[in-house]
Amino acid sequence: MAERRPHRPLSDPRVAMPMRGPQDRVGDFDEVSLGLSLAAAQHEAERCRLCTRSPCVDGCPVGIDIPRFIAALMDGDLDRAHAVISERNALPAVCGRVCAMDEQCERLCILEKRHDSVAIGSLERFVGDWRRANPVEATAPSPNAATTAGRVAVVGSGPAGLTAAQDLAKMGYEVTVFEALHRPGGVLVYGIPRFRLPLDVIDEEIQNITRLGVQIRTNHVVGRTTSLDRLCSEFDAVFLATGAGLPIFLGIPGESLVGVYSGNEFLMRVNLMGAHRFPESDTPVRTGHRVVVVGGGDTSLDCARTALRLGADVSLLYRRSRELMPCRSEEIDHAIEEGVDLQCETTPVRIVGDGRVAAVECTRLGPGAPDASGRASPVPVPGSEFTIDCDTVIIAIGFGVNPTVSRSAPDLRVDERGVVWTDEHLATSKRGVFAGGDLATGGATVILAVAQGRRAAKSIDAYLSGRHHDLAVSAAPWLSTPTPPVGLI
Amino acid sequence: METACDEVRIATDDGSRGTRGTVIDPLREVIATTQVDRVIAVGPMPMMKAVAELTRPSHVPTVASLNPIMVDGTGMCGACRVHIDGQVRFACVDGPEFDAHSVDFDELAARLGMYASEERTALEQGRG
Ligand SMILES: Cc1cc2nc3c(=O)[nH]c(=O)nc-3n(C[C@H](O)[C@H](O)[C@H](O)COP(=O)(O)OP(=O)(O)OC[C@H]3O[C@@H](n4cnc5c(N)ncnc54)[C@H](O)[C@@H]3O)c2cc1C
Ligand code: FES
């Protein structure tokens, strides 16, 4: 092994991620950030102090041993770097692109106080991409081993479901994933646009999982095509990971006019059905000349930047200040560079038009009394009303939990928002059924979904091996009680 | 149909089978002469709307199976939203059968026409 190179001086600037220029990138759907070269990645790795306290690890929702992977990268041992990340994160090339590192690991980096933090996210992406370019043949466990360990159904193929499927397959379970859509990947495929997360990155992660013997059955809506009870009778355990994909509307007049989309509909048409290529693809999408997007999270920015790429002028309305936008700050910068007109402290009050959208009536907002989250709840500023003429309005203000599965299974306990109740092991109120990801957290992040998928796999293994071998009763307390745990809510 | 029904009445636009005209005429006759417990309308939107208008005065329970534009069909996009009694419902997961007297058919008709020109383009390419 090559000798470890010395740390670089603290004052050395952080290596910037190479990006395509805004003019160039709005012309297509290709990826915006280009990734680091090996030399640049190692150069950046050498800024890391490899400190033993490693606060960055505390900032990582799955606790990747960041200094250890960076040390391996410094040593040029990329196999080891990848192995260290994979101990905790099944989707490094994905998370290296979409995690909000500036609020997680990088925020706690000791360099952050005086200098810029180490570019941990860019390094994770580098290692993930290196593995994509240098794949290893995954070895599927022998079919014999699989049948003895047990059969598990995973419902939903987003990051939570895929992670659980991968972990369970590695433990020797026979895993079948049921996915409602015609493509696996969840939000990674239908929500996050290709210019942030190219399809081949997701497809390769999925192939790694199917190579382990995991079956993915697409076009299967659990609760409709198959019932949860049926899955329970055919499988030894079920993991529900159906996400939080129920679009929320504002409830203002005009929301059903032709030309009003939910963020999900707009993104699905383009990302999943290739509407930007219509008429070569079967599904069209309409933007017209001017698009107004409402919202402030990742989805709203993805809609705004997608609409720009379809050739429209785009205004984005957010009801609070820019600092409070619940999304990756990098994406706001990217959107503004590309030409999105960001209007903060603004909300639509009515969409007008004769059958079809013609304009949005808006009002400016000022701070009002604090709400439940402690933030000032925005209130209209009298006399500040104005109108934006537009052809399309996209509502991307958040998601609820899709009720399809829980409606078909009355014994599955949910709260008033439809969030499925789970205990600390992610067991639901229905025996043998576990749940995690956005479905149980009510809309979070990719990395938290990965963490939940991993935790669910451990719990399912404890549950099933306990049944077979009387093991893990302490890890799975519901085994010792005839009735499953029931929460308050 | 005949094996499942006591009586089948057919209406065609050109009169080539059954009565000439729409299904509204035979339906009007049946409702006027028979005790009808339920009407179920499945088909083009203007027909379902006309059926709803016909049965509304006599309060015959009427079900319409709605066919709005759908994208995913799993409750995740809201493209299929319809107003039922003033409430927004997603036809793919909350329906598609609804009380026909509560449906906002005008809104549904406008939304169904959203991609008329694109549909023509696709049809011309032989992919309609
Ligand atoms: C547009 C957008 C952008 C985002 N950007 C980011 C980002 O940059 N960074 C970040 O960390 N997070 C981001 N998020 C959030 C993140 O994507 C989610 O938190 C994460 O994907 C949740 O994973 P999941 O596995 O729980 O569910 P999902 O990814 O939602 O996957 C659920 C899957 O279950 C399927 N399903 C649903 N119902 C059924 C059923 N009845 N039967 C079978 N299958 C079913 C769905 O089709 C879907 O494929 C974004 C979200 C959106 C919508
Ligand atoms: S078709 Fe998407 S919600 Fe009904």
mmCIF file of N, CA and C in Angstrom, chain A residues 138-240:
data_model
loop_
_atom_site.group_PDB
_atom_site.id
_atom_site.type_symbol
_atom_site.label_atom_id
_atom_site.label_comp_id
_atom_site.label_asym_id
_atom_site.label_seq_id
_atom_site.Cartn_x
_atom_site.Cartn_y
_atom_site.Cartn_z
ATOM 1 N N ALA A 138 -21.461 -9.386 -7.324
ATOM 2 C CA ALA A 138 -22.068 -9.721 -6.030
ATOM 3 C C ALA A 138 -22.385 -11.205 -6.018
ATOM 4 N N THR A 139 -22.152 -11.853 -4.901
ATOM 5 C CA THR A 139 -22.440 -13.281 -4.848
ATOM 6 C C THR A 139 -23.775 -13.501 -4.156
ATOM 7 N N ALA A 140 -24.671 -14.131 -4.880
ATOM 8 C CA ALA A 140 -25.980 -14.427 -4.297
ATOM 9 C C ALA A 140 -25.826 -15.598 -3.332
ATOM 10 N N PRO A 141 -26.512 -15.538 -2.208
ATOM 11 C CA PRO A 141 -26.454 -16.674 -1.295
ATOM 12 C C PRO A 141 -27.083 -17.892 -1.973
ATOM 13 N N SER A 142 -26.675 -19.088 -1.599
ATOM 14 C CA SER A 142 -27.218 -20.274 -2.268
ATOM 15 C C SER A 142 -28.723 -20.346 -2.002
ATOM 16 N N PRO A 143 -29.483 -20.804 -2.999
ATOM 17 C CA PRO A 143 -30.938 -20.821 -2.851
ATOM 18 C C PRO A 143 -31.381 -21.630 -1.630
ATOM 19 N N ASN A 144 -30.578 -22.624 -1.304
ATOM 20 C CA ASN A 144 -30.888 -23.453 -0.149
ATOM 21 C C ASN A 144 -30.921 -22.645 1.139
ATOM 22 N N ALA A 145 -29.870 -21.838 1.293
ATOM 23 C CA ALA A 145 -29.778 -21.002 2.486
ATOM 24 C C ALA A 145 -30.987 -20.075 2.540
ATOM 25 N N ALA A 146 -31.360 -19.558 1.367
ATOM 26 C CA ALA A 146 -32.460 -18.597 1.324
ATOM 27 C C ALA A 146 -33.756 -19.229 1.815
ATOM 28 N N THR A 147 -34.032 -20.435 1.377
ATOM 29 C CA THR A 147 -35.308 -21.021 1.785
ATOM 30 C C THR A 147 -35.343 -21.320 3.278
ATOM 31 N N THR A 148 -34.209 -21.609 3.852
ATOM 32 C CA THR A 148 -34.268 -21.912 5.279
ATOM 33 C C THR A 148 -34.420 -20.655 6.130
ATOM 34 N N ALA A 149 -33.866 -19.529 5.673
ATOM 35 C CA ALA A 149 -33.945 -18.317 6.499
ATOM 36 C C ALA A 149 -35.364 -17.749 6.542
ATOM 37 N N GLY A 150 -36.103 -17.818 5.453
ATOM 38 C CA GLY A 150 -37.475 -17.312 5.462
ATOM 39 C C GLY A 150 -37.749 -16.402 4.276
ATOM 40 N N ARG A 151 -39.022 -16.106 4.086
ATOM 41 C CA ARG A 151 -39.416 -15.290 2.943
ATOM 42 C C ARG A 151 -39.961 -13.957 3.433
ATOM 43 N N VAL A 152 -39.469 -12.869 2.821
ATOM 44 C CA VAL A 152 -39.889 -11.535 3.247
ATOM 45 C C VAL A 152 -40.414 -10.758 2.045
ATOM 46 N N ALA A 153 -41.557 -10.086 2.232
ATOM 47 C CA ALA A 153 -42.088 -9.189 1.203
ATOM 48 C C ALA A 153 -41.764 -7.758 1.594
ATOM 49 N N VAL A 154 -41.242 -6.992 0.649
ATOM 50 C CA VAL A 154 -40.986 -5.574 0.865
ATOM 51 C C VAL A 154 -41.954 -4.813 -0.034
ATOM 52 N N VAL A 155 -42.688 -3.862 0.532
ATOM 53 C CA VAL A 155 -43.666 -3.117 -0.261
ATOM 54 C C VAL A 155 -43.129 -1.703 -0.487
ATOM 55 N N GLY A 156 -42.827 -1.381 -1.754
ATOM 56 C CA GLY A 156 -42.248 -0.077 -2.089
ATOM 57 C C GLY A 156 -40.763 -0.224 -2.366
ATOM 58 N N SER A 157 -40.306 0.381 -3.469
ATOM 59 C CA SER A 157 -38.901 0.205 -3.853
ATOM 60 C C SER A 157 -38.137 1.516 -3.821
ATOM 61 N N GLY A 158 -38.484 2.405 -2.881
ATOM 62 C CA GLY A 158 -37.665 3.597 -2.646
ATOM 63 C C GLY A 158 -36.440 3.220 -1.834
ATOM 64 N N PRO A 159 -35.681 4.212 -1.370
ATOM 65 C CA PRO A 159 -34.453 3.907 -0.633
ATOM 66 C C PRO A 159 -34.677 3.032 0.603
ATOM 67 N N ALA A 160 -35.795 3.186 1.301
ATOM 68 C CA ALA A 160 -36.027 2.360 2.489
ATOM 69 C C ALA A 160 -36.231 0.902 2.092
ATOM 70 N N GLY A 161 -37.104 0.667 1.112
ATOM 71 C CA GLY A 161 -37.384 -0.698 0.680
ATOM 72 C C GLY A 161 -36.166 -1.367 0.066
ATOM 73 N N LEU A 162 -35.448 -0.627 -0.775
ATOM 74 C CA LEU A 162 -34.281 -1.214 -1.436
ATOM 75 C C LEU A 162 -33.205 -1.586 -0.420
ATOM 76 N N THR A 163 -32.989 -0.707 0.565
ATOM 77 C CA THR A 163 -31.962 -0.997 1.569
ATOM 78 C C THR A 163 -32.335 -2.236 2.376
ATOM 79 N N ALA A 164 -33.595 -2.311 2.801
ATOM 80 C CA ALA A 164 -34.018 -3.470 3.581
ATOM 81 C C ALA A 164 -33.884 -4.742 2.744
ATOM 82 N N ALA A 165 -34.275 -4.659 1.461
ATOM 83 C CA ALA A 165 -34.203 -5.830 0.587
ATOM 84 C C ALA A 165 -32.760 -6.311 0.470
ATOM 85 N N GLN A 166 -31.855 -5.360 0.296
ATOM 86 C CA GLN A 166 -30.451 -5.726 0.147
ATOM 87 C C GLN A 166 -29.925 -6.394 1.418
ATOM 88 N N ASP A 167 -30.191 -5.787 2.558
ATOM 89 C CA ASP A 167 -29.680 -6.337 3.811
ATOM 90 C C ASP A 167 -30.248 -7.727 4.076
ATOM 91 N N LEU A 168 -31.558 -7.874 3.844
ATOM 92 C CA LEU A 168 -32.198 -9.162 4.122
ATOM 93 C C LEU A 168 -31.673 -10.239 3.172
ATOM 94 N N ALA A 169 -31.450 -9.863 1.907
ATOM 95 C CA ALA A 169 -30.921 -10.846 0.950
ATOM 96 C C ALA A 169 -29.533 -11.295 1.393
ATOM 97 N N LYS A 170 -28.739 -10.332 1.869
ATOM 98 C CA LYS A 170 -27.390 -10.697 2.326
ATOM 99 C C LYS A 170 -27.448 -11.611 3.547
ATOM 100 N N MET A 171 -28.500 -11.470 4.339
ATOM 101 C CA MET A 171 -28.650 -12.338 5.518
ATOM 102 C C MET A 171 -29.191 -13.708 5.125
ATOM 103 N N GLY A 172 -29.550 -13.870 3.847
ATOM 104 C CA GLY A 172 -29.998 -15.187 3.395
ATOM 105 C C GLY A 172 -31.502 -15.335 3.260
ATOM 106 N N TYR A 173 -32.247 -14.235 3.343
ATOM 107 C CA TYR A 173 -33.696 -14.337 3.172
ATOM 108 C C TYR A 173 -34.052 -14.272 1.688
ATOM 109 N N GLU A 174 -35.199 -14.865 1.371
ATOM 110 C CA GLU A 174 -35.716 -14.775 0.014
ATOM 111 C C GLU A 174 -36.621 -13.539 0.001
ATOM 112 N N VAL A 175 -36.247 -12.529 -0.783
ATOM 113 C CA VAL A 175 -36.944 -11.244 -0.704
ATOM 114 C C VAL A 175 -37.656 -10.935 -2.016
ATOM 115 N N THR A 176 -38.929 -10.556 -1.914
ATOM 116 C CA THR A 176 -39.672 -10.072 -3.080
ATOM 117 C C THR A 176 -40.115 -8.647 -2.791
ATOM 118 N N VAL A 177 -39.806 -7.725 -3.722
ATOM 119 C CA VAL A 177 -40.206 -6.325 -3.568
ATOM 120 C C VAL A 177 -41.421 -6.084 -4.462
ATOM 121 N N PHE A 178 -42.478 -5.512 -3.892
ATOM 122 C CA PHE A 178 -43.670 -5.162 -4.671
ATOM 123 C C PHE A 178 -43.684 -3.660 -4.886
ATOM 124 N N GLU A 179 -43.759 -3.229 -6.133
ATOM 125 C CA GLU A 179 -43.717 -1.798 -6.452
ATOM 126 C C GLU A 179 -44.943 -1.439 -7.298
ATOM 127 N N ALA A 180 -45.610 -0.357 -6.918
ATOM 128 C CA ALA A 180 -46.822 0.059 -7.624
ATOM 129 C C ALA A 180 -46.526 0.554 -9.038
ATOM 130 N N LEU A 181 -45.445 1.300 -9.194
ATOM 131 C CA LEU A 181 -45.145 1.900 -10.497
ATOM 132 C C LEU A 181 -44.466 0.876 -11.414
ATOM 133 N N HIS A 182 -44.247 1.283 -12.663
ATOM 134 C CA HIS A 182 -43.641 0.333 -13.591
ATOM 135 C C HIS A 182 -42.118 0.322 -13.502
ATOM 136 N N ARG A 183 -41.555 1.208 -12.655
ATOM 137 C CA ARG A 183 -40.097 1.238 -12.486
ATOM 138 C C ARG A 183 -39.765 1.272 -11.010
ATOM 139 N N PRO A 184 -38.774 0.525 -10.568
ATOM 140 C CA PRO A 184 -38.381 0.621 -9.161
ATOM 141 C C PRO A 184 -37.509 1.851 -8.897
ATOM 142 N N GLY A 185 -37.451 2.267 -7.634
ATOM 143 C CA GLY A 185 -36.585 3.387 -7.244
ATOM 144 C C GLY A 185 -37.290 4.432 -6.390
ATOM 145 N N GLY A 186 -38.628 4.435 -6.397
ATOM 146 C CA GLY A 186 -39.356 5.409 -5.566
ATOM 147 C C GLY A 186 -39.067 6.834 -5.999
ATOM 148 N N VAL A 187 -38.975 7.729 -5.023
ATOM 149 C CA VAL A 187 -38.739 9.144 -5.325
ATOM 150 C C VAL A 187 -37.447 9.331 -6.118
ATOM 151 N N LEU A 188 -36.470 8.462 -5.913
ATOM 152 C CA LEU A 188 -35.199 8.604 -6.628
ATOM 153 C C LEU A 188 -35.452 8.616 -8.131
ATOM 154 N N VAL A 189 -36.460 7.847 -8.574
ATOM 155 C CA VAL A 189 -36.743 7.757 -10.001
ATOM 156 C C VAL A 189 -37.838 8.740 -10.422
ATOM 157 N N TYR A 190 -38.962 8.770 -9.670
ATOM 158 C CA TYR A 190 -40.080 9.572 -10.169
ATOM 159 C C TYR A 190 -40.012 11.019 -9.715
ATOM 160 N N GLY A 191 -39.269 11.310 -8.646
ATOM 161 C CA GLY A 191 -39.282 12.666 -8.089
ATOM 162 C C GLY A 191 -38.030 13.462 -8.399
ATOM 163 N N ILE A 192 -36.876 12.942 -8.026
ATOM 164 C CA ILE A 192 -35.631 13.703 -8.180
ATOM 165 C C ILE A 192 -35.237 13.705 -9.657
ATOM 166 N N PRO A 193 -35.053 14.889 -10.253
ATOM 167 C CA PRO A 193 -34.800 14.928 -11.698
ATOM 168 C C PRO A 193 -33.425 14.378 -12.086
ATOM 169 N N ARG A 194 -33.334 14.023 -13.367
ATOM 170 C CA ARG A 194 -32.102 13.422 -13.898
ATOM 171 C C ARG A 194 -30.907 14.359 -13.800
ATOM 172 N N PHE A 195 -31.135 15.691 -13.816
ATOM 173 C CA PHE A 195 -29.977 16.593 -13.763
ATOM 174 C C PHE A 195 -29.361 16.644 -12.364
ATOM 175 N N ARG A 196 -30.060 16.058 -11.368
ATOM 176 C CA ARG A 196 -29.451 15.919 -10.038
ATOM 177 C C ARG A 196 -29.016 14.487 -9.761
ATOM 178 N N LEU A 197 -29.750 13.535 -10.357
ATOM 179 C CA LEU A 197 -29.475 12.122 -10.073
ATOM 180 C C LEU A 197 -29.743 11.325 -11.348
ATOM 181 N N PRO A 198 -28.685 11.044 -12.123
ATOM 182 C CA PRO A 198 -28.898 10.334 -13.394
ATOM 183 C C PRO A 198 -29.443 8.929 -13.159
ATOM 184 N N LEU A 199 -30.217 8.476 -14.147
ATOM 185 C CA LEU A 199 -30.894 7.191 -14.026
ATOM 186 C C LEU A 199 -29.913 6.032 -13.868
ATOM 187 N N ASP A 200 -28.758 6.100 -14.561
ATOM 188 C CA ASP A 200 -27.864 4.934 -14.480
ATOM 189 C C ASP A 200 -27.308 4.761 -13.066
ATOM 190 N N VAL A 201 -27.201 5.860 -12.304
ATOM 191 C CA VAL A 201 -26.729 5.726 -10.916
ATOM 192 C C VAL A 201 -27.714 4.868 -10.121
ATOM 193 N N ILE A 202 -29.013 5.159 -10.295
ATOM 194 C CA ILE A 202 -30.032 4.409 -9.552
ATOM 195 C C ILE A 202 -30.099 2.977 -10.072
ATOM 196 N N ASP A 203 -30.101 2.851 -11.406
ATOM 197 C CA ASP A 203 -30.245 1.516 -11.990
ATOM 198 C C ASP A 203 -29.120 0.584 -11.549
ATOM 199 N N GLU A 204 -27.902 1.148 -11.455
ATOM 200 C CA GLU A 204 -26.793 0.291 -11.031
ATOM 201 C C GLU A 204 -26.940 -0.136 -9.581
ATOM 202 N N GLU A 205 -27.427 0.797 -8.740
ATOM 203 C CA GLU A 205 -27.639 0.406 -7.329
ATOM 204 C C GLU A 205 -28.715 -0.687 -7.274
ATOM 205 N N ILE A 206 -29.736 -0.560 -8.114
ATOM 206 C CA ILE A 206 -30.808 -1.555 -8.100
ATOM 207 C C ILE A 206 -30.301 -2.903 -8.623
ATOM 208 N N GLN A 207 -29.455 -2.849 -9.658
ATOM 209 C CA GLN A 207 -28.888 -4.100 -10.176
ATOM 210 C C GLN A 207 -28.063 -4.818 -9.117
ATOM 211 N N ASN A 208 -27.312 -4.034 -8.327
ATOM 212 C CA ASN A 208 -26.537 -4.660 -7.253
ATOM 213 C C ASN A 208 -27.448 -5.441 -6.328
ATOM 214 N N ILE A 209 -28.672 -4.937 -6.167
ATOM 215 C CA ILE A 209 -29.607 -5.574 -5.248
ATOM 216 C C ILE A 209 -30.269 -6.793 -5.894
ATOM 217 N N THR A 210 -30.658 -6.670 -7.178
ATOM 218 C CA THR A 210 -31.287 -7.831 -7.819
ATOM 219 C C THR A 210 -30.268 -8.956 -8.020
ATOM 220 N N ARG A 211 -28.988 -8.589 -8.170
ATOM 221 C CA ARG A 211 -27.965 -9.633 -8.306
ATOM 222 C C ARG A 211 -27.867 -10.514 -7.070
ATOM 223 N N LEU A 212 -28.328 -9.989 -5.938
ATOM 224 C CA LEU A 212 -28.325 -10.798 -4.711
ATOM 225 C C LEU A 212 -29.496 -11.779 -4.688
ATOM 226 N N GLY A 213 -30.297 -11.763 -5.749
ATOM 227 C CA GLY A 213 -31.418 -12.701 -5.810
ATOM 228 C C GLY A 213 -32.754 -12.076 -5.454
ATOM 229 N N VAL A 214 -32.764 -10.757 -5.154
ATOM 230 C CA VAL A 214 -34.024 -10.082 -4.809
ATOM 231 C C VAL A 214 -34.896 -9.988 -6.064
ATOM 232 N N GLN A 215 -36.170 -10.385 -5.927
ATOM 233 C CA GLN A 215 -37.123 -10.259 -7.039
ATOM 234 C C GLN A 215 -37.845 -8.930 -6.900
ATOM 235 N N ILE A 216 -37.985 -8.180 -7.991
ATOM 236 C CA ILE A 216 -38.778 -6.949 -7.927
ATOM 237 C C ILE A 216 -39.990 -7.110 -8.823
ATOM 238 N N ARG A 217 -41.190 -7.038 -8.222
ATOM 239 C CA ARG A 217 -42.430 -7.159 -9.009
ATOM 240 C C ARG A 217 -43.027 -5.773 -9.157
ATOM 241 N N THR A 218 -42.907 -5.188 -10.349
ATOM 242 C CA THR A 218 -43.458 -3.852 -10.593
ATOM 243 C C THR A 218 -44.947 -3.965 -10.922
ATOM 244 N N ASN A 219 -45.612 -2.822 -11.037
ATOM 245 C CA ASN A 219 -47.055 -2.767 -11.333
ATOM 246 C C ASN A 219 -47.886 -3.550 -10.318
ATOM 247 N N HIS A 220 -47.457 -3.577 -9.068
ATOM 248 C CA HIS A 220 -48.184 -4.263 -8.003
ATOM 249 C C HIS A 220 -48.565 -3.271 -6.923
ATOM 250 N N VAL A 221 -49.817 -2.881 -6.885
ATOM 251 C CA VAL A 221 -50.263 -1.939 -5.863
ATOM 252 C C VAL A 221 -50.799 -2.746 -4.681
ATOM 253 N N VAL A 222 -50.036 -2.754 -3.602
ATOM 254 C CA VAL A 222 -50.507 -3.497 -2.429
ATOM 255 C C VAL A 222 -51.647 -2.703 -1.804
ATOM 256 N N GLY A 223 -52.729 -3.400 -1.507
ATOM 257 C CA GLY A 223 -53.961 -2.722 -1.090
ATOM 258 C C GLY A 223 -54.968 -2.720 -2.224
ATOM 259 N N ARG A 224 -54.483 -2.989 -3.441
ATOM 260 C CA ARG A 224 -55.371 -3.085 -4.609
ATOM 261 C C ARG A 224 -55.098 -4.381 -5.372
ATOM 262 N N THR A 225 -53.902 -4.466 -6.010
ATOM 263 C CA THR A 225 -53.583 -5.683 -6.772
ATOM 264 C C THR A 225 -53.502 -6.886 -5.828
ATOM 265 N N THR A 226 -52.884 -6.679 -4.687
ATOM 266 C CA THR A 226 -52.744 -7.726 -3.674
ATOM 267 C C THR A 226 -53.073 -7.078 -2.333
ATOM 268 N N SER A 227 -53.623 -7.846 -1.398
ATOM 269 C CA SER A 227 -53.899 -7.247 -0.089
ATOM 270 C C SER A 227 -52.740 -7.517 0.864
ATOM 271 N N LEU A 228 -52.671 -6.709 1.901
ATOM 272 C CA LEU A 228 -51.631 -6.914 2.897
ATOM 273 C C LEU A 228 -51.816 -8.279 3.576
ATOM 274 N N ASP A 229 -53.077 -8.650 3.838
ATOM 275 C CA ASP A 229 -53.317 -9.944 4.485
ATOM 276 C C ASP A 229 -52.798 -11.094 3.638
ATOM 277 N N ARG A 230 -52.968 -10.953 2.337
ATOM 278 C CA ARG A 230 -52.484 -12.010 1.453
ATOM 279 C C ARG A 230 -50.955 -12.105 1.540
ATOM 280 N N LEU A 231 -50.287 -10.946 1.546
ATOM 281 C CA LEU A 231 -48.827 -10.971 1.679
ATOM 282 C C LEU A 231 -48.435 -11.627 2.996
ATOM 283 N N CYS A 232 -49.210 -11.301 4.053
ATOM 284 C CA CYS A 232 -48.896 -11.873 5.369
ATOM 285 C C CYS A 232 -49.022 -13.394 5.355
ATOM 286 N N SER A 233 -49.957 -13.899 4.564
ATOM 287 C CA SER A 233 -50.105 -15.359 4.561
ATOM 288 C C SER A 233 -49.062 -16.020 3.659
ATOM 289 N N GLU A 234 -48.558 -15.291 2.668
ATOM 290 C CA GLU A 234 -47.590 -15.899 1.747
ATOM 291 C C GLU A 234 -46.140 -15.707 2.177
ATOM 292 N N PHE A 235 -45.909 -14.722 3.042
ATOM 293 C CA PHE A 235 -44.531 -14.433 3.461
ATOM 294 C C PHE A 235 -44.422 -14.520 4.980
ATOM 295 N N ASP A 236 -43.191 -14.704 5.454
ATOM 296 C CA ASP A 236 -42.992 -14.818 6.904
ATOM 297 C C ASP A 236 -42.985 -13.449 7.583
ATOM 298 N N ALA A 237 -42.614 -12.423 6.818
ATOM 299 C CA ALA A 237 -42.645 -11.061 7.373
ATOM 300 C C ALA A 237 -42.827 -10.093 6.212
ATOM 301 N N VAL A 238 -43.355 -8.899 6.530
ATOM 302 C CA VAL A 238 -43.598 -7.884 5.502
ATOM 303 C C VAL A 238 -42.985 -6.573 5.971
ATOM 304 N N PHE A 239 -42.282 -5.877 5.065
ATOM 305 C CA PHE A 239 -41.785 -4.537 5.380
ATOM 306 C C PHE A 239 -42.502 -3.539 4.483
ATOM 307 N N LEU A 240 -43.232 -2.622 5.091
ATOM 308 C CA LEU A 240 -43.938 -1.583 4.339
ATOM 309 C C LEU A 240 -43.040 -0.357 4.204
#
